[in-house]
mmCIF file of C-alpha atoms in Angstrom:
data_model
loop_
_atom_site.group_PDB
_atom_site.id
_atom_site.type_symbol
_atom_site.label_atom_id
_atom_site.label_comp_id
_atom_site.label_asym_id
_atom_site.label_seq_id
_atom_site.Cartn_x
_atom_site.Cartn_y
_atom_site.Cartn_z
ATOM 1 C CA MET A 1 0.000 0.000 0.000
ATOM 2 C CA ALA A 2 1.284 3.457 -0.849
ATOM 3 C CA SER A 3 2.252 5.777 1.971
ATOM 4 C CA PRO A 4 -0.330 8.326 3.132
ATOM 5 C CA ASP A 5 1.735 11.123 1.563
ATOM 6 C CA LYS A 6 1.830 9.323 -1.772
ATOM 7 C CA GLN A 7 -1.909 8.607 -1.618
ATOM 8 C CA LYS A 8 -2.588 12.256 -0.844
ATOM 9 C CA THR A 9 -0.339 13.349 -3.726
ATOM 10 C CA ARG A 10 -2.090 10.964 -6.134
ATOM 11 C CA ALA A 11 -5.512 12.114 -5.019
ATOM 12 C CA GLN A 12 -4.541 15.768 -5.356
ATOM 13 C CA ARG A 13 -3.110 15.122 -8.834
ATOM 14 C CA ALA A 14 -6.297 13.334 -9.913
ATOM 15 C CA LYS A 15 -8.460 16.100 -8.464
ATOM 16 C CA THR A 16 -6.407 18.782 -10.237
ATOM 17 C CA LYS A 17 -6.542 16.873 -13.531
ATOM 18 C CA ALA A 18 -10.296 16.371 -13.233
ATOM 19 C CA LYS A 19 -10.755 20.093 -12.580
ATOM 20 C CA GLN A 20 -8.503 20.998 -15.532
ATOM 21 C CA ASN A 21 -10.508 18.678 -17.768
ATOM 22 C CA ARG A 22 -13.748 20.286 -16.631
ATOM 23 C CA MET A 23 -12.435 23.839 -16.970
ATOM 24 C CA GLY A 24 -10.526 23.239 -20.214
ATOM 25 C CA LYS A 25 -13.541 23.074 -22.492
ATOM 26 C CA PRO A 26 -16.193 25.733 -22.914
ATOM 27 C CA LYS A 27 -19.681 24.566 -21.954
ATOM 28 C CA ALA A 28 -21.071 25.440 -25.383
ATOM 29 C CA GLN A 29 -18.854 22.823 -26.993
ATOM 30 C CA ALA A 30 -20.460 20.117 -24.863
ATOM 31 C CA ASP A 31 -23.769 20.811 -26.588
ATOM 32 C CA VAL A 32 -22.137 20.083 -29.931
ATOM 33 C CA VAL A 33 -20.793 16.720 -28.723
ATOM 34 C CA HIS A 34 -24.264 15.447 -27.793
ATOM 35 C CA PRO A 35 -27.536 17.303 -27.087
ATOM 36 C CA ILE A 36 -28.051 15.427 -23.792
ATOM 37 C CA LEU A 37 -25.066 17.320 -22.340
ATOM 38 C CA ALA A 38 -27.094 20.545 -22.522
ATOM 39 C CA ASN A 39 -28.791 19.352 -19.316
ATOM 40 C CA PRO A 40 -26.777 20.566 -16.279
ATOM 41 C CA LEU A 41 -27.952 17.516 -14.292
ATOM 42 C CA ILE A 42 -26.041 15.342 -16.767
ATOM 43 C CA ASN A 43 -23.113 17.535 -17.841
ATOM 44 C CA GLU A 44 -20.595 17.615 -14.970
ATOM 45 C CA PRO A 45 -23.200 16.776 -12.320
ATOM 46 C CA PHE A 46 -20.693 16.706 -9.454
ATOM 47 C CA ASP A 47 -19.179 20.184 -9.876
ATOM 48 C CA ASP A 48 -21.043 21.466 -6.821
ATOM 49 C CA VAL A 49 -20.404 18.382 -4.669
ATOM 50 C CA GLU A 50 -17.573 18.655 -2.152
ATOM 51 C CA LEU A 51 -15.500 15.485 -2.343
ATOM 52 C CA ASP A 52 -12.206 15.096 -0.527
ATOM 53 C CA LEU A 53 -10.449 12.580 -2.751
ATOM 54 C CA SER A 54 -7.397 12.590 -0.468
ATOM 55 C CA THR A 55 -9.393 10.645 2.154
ATOM 56 C CA PHE A 56 -10.515 7.991 -0.332
ATOM 57 C CA ASP A 57 -8.893 4.650 0.538
ATOM 58 C CA PHE A 58 -9.445 2.126 -2.242
ATOM 59 C CA LYS A 59 -7.479 -0.623 -0.469
ATOM 60 C CA ASP A 60 -9.879 -0.396 2.474
ATOM 61 C CA ILE A 61 -12.817 -0.771 0.077
ATOM 62 C CA GLU A 62 -11.161 -3.778 -1.591
ATOM 63 C CA GLU A 63 -10.642 -5.440 1.792
ATOM 64 C CA ASN A 64 -13.863 -4.462 3.593
ATOM 65 C CA GLY A 65 -16.359 -3.330 0.951
ATOM 66 C CA PHE A 66 -17.896 0.141 0.892
ATOM 67 C CA ASP A 67 -20.619 1.912 2.797
ATOM 68 C CA PRO A 68 -23.388 2.835 0.321
ATOM 69 C CA ALA A 69 -24.081 5.976 2.383
ATOM 70 C CA HIS A 70 -20.704 7.344 1.249
ATOM 71 C CA PHE A 71 -21.956 7.250 -2.348
ATOM 72 C CA ASP A 72 -25.383 8.788 -1.793
ATOM 73 C CA ASP A 73 -24.541 11.811 -4.010
ATOM 74 C CA LEU A 74 -23.750 9.436 -6.866
ATOM 75 C CA PHE A 75 -26.819 7.255 -6.351
ATOM 76 C CA GLN A 76 -29.201 10.238 -6.109
ATOM 77 C CA ALA A 77 -27.737 11.776 -9.284
ATOM 78 C CA MET A 78 -27.982 8.413 -11.081
ATOM 79 C CA LYS A 79 -31.639 8.083 -10.041
ATOM 80 C CA ALA A 80 -32.381 11.548 -11.427
ATOM 81 C CA GLY A 81 -30.538 10.637 -14.633
ATOM 82 C CA GLU A 82 -32.405 7.352 -14.967
ATOM 83 C CA GLY A 83 -35.641 9.349 -14.941
ATOM 84 C CA ILE A 84 -34.376 11.013 -18.136
ATOM 85 C CA SER A 85 -32.822 7.994 -19.866
ATOM 86 C CA LEU A 86 -30.441 5.095 -19.423
ATOM 87 C CA LEU A 87 -27.838 7.088 -21.372
ATOM 88 C CA ALA A 88 -28.171 9.942 -18.856
ATOM 89 C CA LEU A 89 -27.672 7.507 -15.961
ATOM 90 C CA CYS A 90 -24.494 6.143 -17.583
ATOM 91 C CA LEU A 91 -23.121 9.620 -18.312
ATOM 92 C CA ILE A 92 -23.638 10.654 -14.692
ATOM 93 C CA PHE A 93 -22.061 7.443 -13.407
ATOM 94 C CA LEU A 94 -18.966 7.796 -15.585
ATOM 95 C CA GLN A 95 -18.366 11.403 -14.460
ATOM 96 C CA TYR A 96 -18.222 10.590 -10.738
ATOM 97 C CA PRO A 97 -14.844 11.909 -9.477
ATOM 98 C CA VAL A 98 -14.176 8.927 -7.197
ATOM 99 C CA LEU A 99 -14.754 6.601 -10.145
ATOM 100 C CA GLU A 100 -12.405 8.683 -12.318
ATOM 101 C CA LEU A 101 -9.756 8.384 -9.582
ATOM 102 C CA VAL A 102 -10.172 4.593 -9.288
ATOM 103 C CA VAL A 103 -9.978 4.128 -13.069
ATOM 104 C CA ALA A 104 -6.846 6.312 -13.237
ATOM 105 C CA GLU A 105 -5.034 4.793 -10.243
ATOM 106 C CA GLU A 106 -6.067 1.128 -10.018
ATOM 107 C CA SER A 107 -5.821 -1.963 -12.219
ATOM 108 C CA GLU A 108 -8.524 -2.516 -14.828
ATOM 109 C CA GLU A 109 -9.837 -5.549 -12.929
ATOM 110 C CA ALA A 110 -10.039 -3.675 -9.608
ATOM 111 C CA ALA A 111 -11.718 -0.684 -11.280
ATOM 112 C CA THR A 112 -14.241 -2.959 -13.014
ATOM 113 C CA ASP A 113 -15.051 -4.732 -9.732
ATOM 114 C CA PHE A 114 -15.585 -1.350 -8.033
ATOM 115 C CA MET A 115 -17.850 -0.144 -10.837
ATOM 116 C CA MET A 116 -19.863 -3.369 -10.762
ATOM 117 C CA GLY A 117 -20.218 -3.054 -6.982
ATOM 118 C CA LEU A 118 -21.559 0.489 -7.279
ATOM 119 C CA LEU A 119 -24.044 -0.495 -9.996
ATOM 120 C CA ILE A 120 -25.223 -3.566 -8.057
ATOM 121 C CA VAL A 121 -25.802 -1.509 -4.891
ATOM 122 C CA TYR A 122 -27.608 1.172 -6.925
ATOM 123 C CA ARG A 123 -29.987 -1.413 -8.387
ATOM 124 C CA GLY A 124 -30.527 -2.918 -4.947
ATOM 125 C CA ILE A 125 -31.406 0.439 -3.393
ATOM 126 C CA PHE A 126 -33.643 1.887 -6.112
ATOM 127 C CA HIS A 127 -35.025 -1.225 -7.809
ATOM 128 C CA ASP A 128 -34.997 -3.736 -4.929
ATOM 129 C CA GLU A 129 -32.962 -6.162 -7.033
ATOM 130 C CA ASP A 130 -30.641 -8.857 -5.757
ATOM 131 C CA GLU A 131 -27.103 -9.218 -7.101
ATOM 132 C CA ASP A 132 -28.053 -11.691 -9.843
ATOM 133 C CA ALA A 133 -30.831 -9.455 -11.189
ATOM 134 C CA ALA A 134 -28.506 -6.436 -11.108
ATOM 135 C CA ILE A 135 -25.785 -8.339 -12.983
ATOM 136 C CA THR A 136 -28.353 -9.390 -15.585
ATOM 137 C CA TRP A 137 -29.335 -5.708 -15.995
ATOM 138 C CA ILE A 138 -25.672 -4.619 -16.290
ATOM 139 C CA GLY A 139 -25.098 -7.313 -18.931
ATOM 140 C CA SER A 140 -28.217 -6.407 -20.903
ATOM 141 C CA ASP A 141 -27.879 -5.052 -24.433
ATOM 142 C CA ALA A 142 -29.714 -1.863 -23.420
ATOM 143 C CA PHE A 143 -27.323 -1.066 -20.558
ATOM 144 C CA GLN A 144 -24.184 -2.059 -22.476
ATOM 145 C CA SER A 145 -25.233 0.066 -25.449
ATOM 146 C CA ALA A 146 -25.991 3.110 -23.255
ATOM 147 C CA TYR A 147 -22.755 2.638 -21.291
ATOM 148 C CA ASN A 148 -20.637 2.421 -24.447
ATOM 149 C CA GLU A 149 -22.362 5.452 -25.981
ATOM 150 C CA ALA A 150 -21.828 7.438 -22.759
ATOM 151 C CA SER A 151 -18.157 6.496 -22.771
ATOM 152 C CA LEU A 152 -17.758 7.682 -26.371
ATOM 153 C CA ILE A 153 -19.612 10.948 -25.658
ATOM 154 C CA LEU A 154 -17.308 11.685 -22.717
ATOM 155 C CA GLN A 155 -14.207 10.842 -24.769
ATOM 156 C CA LYS A 156 -15.312 13.340 -27.434
ATOM 157 C CA LYS A 157 -16.228 15.937 -24.804
ATOM 158 C CA ASN A 158 -12.862 15.621 -23.070
ATOM 159 C CA GLY A 159 -10.866 15.611 -26.296
ATOM 160 C CA SER A 160 -9.956 11.892 -26.227
ATOM 161 C CA ARG A 161 -7.460 12.159 -23.381
#
């Protein structure tokens, strides 16, 4: 496990990069990428949320699981997005700063497991689904299509980092 100073440095670097990516593009350009990004609930939905990424300990989550209450901002935003469309839900999910940090700092397998865990808990909370039903939903053509489209939209929006 990295030292606390190194973890703090990594978190600060990821936070700075995320902010630069958000600030680097004018909002008007987002509308050109895809019309759904004109909705402020979907385009950078976590700008006003205070997250201290330096306190995020992924190793603790890997070892002990996570407390869904710590991700309430994400789940509430996803629920609002789902009311618009599945694509909106996926766009919101993929813009969550903690998720961006995990994808940037951890192995692909660990990041995928974390993402699956978040999606399974979301489905359990808002759709009263068990793990198997949630996994079936995640593997569905509708979800996979929306997720892939959201990923492409964000790549275009962020200039294919």
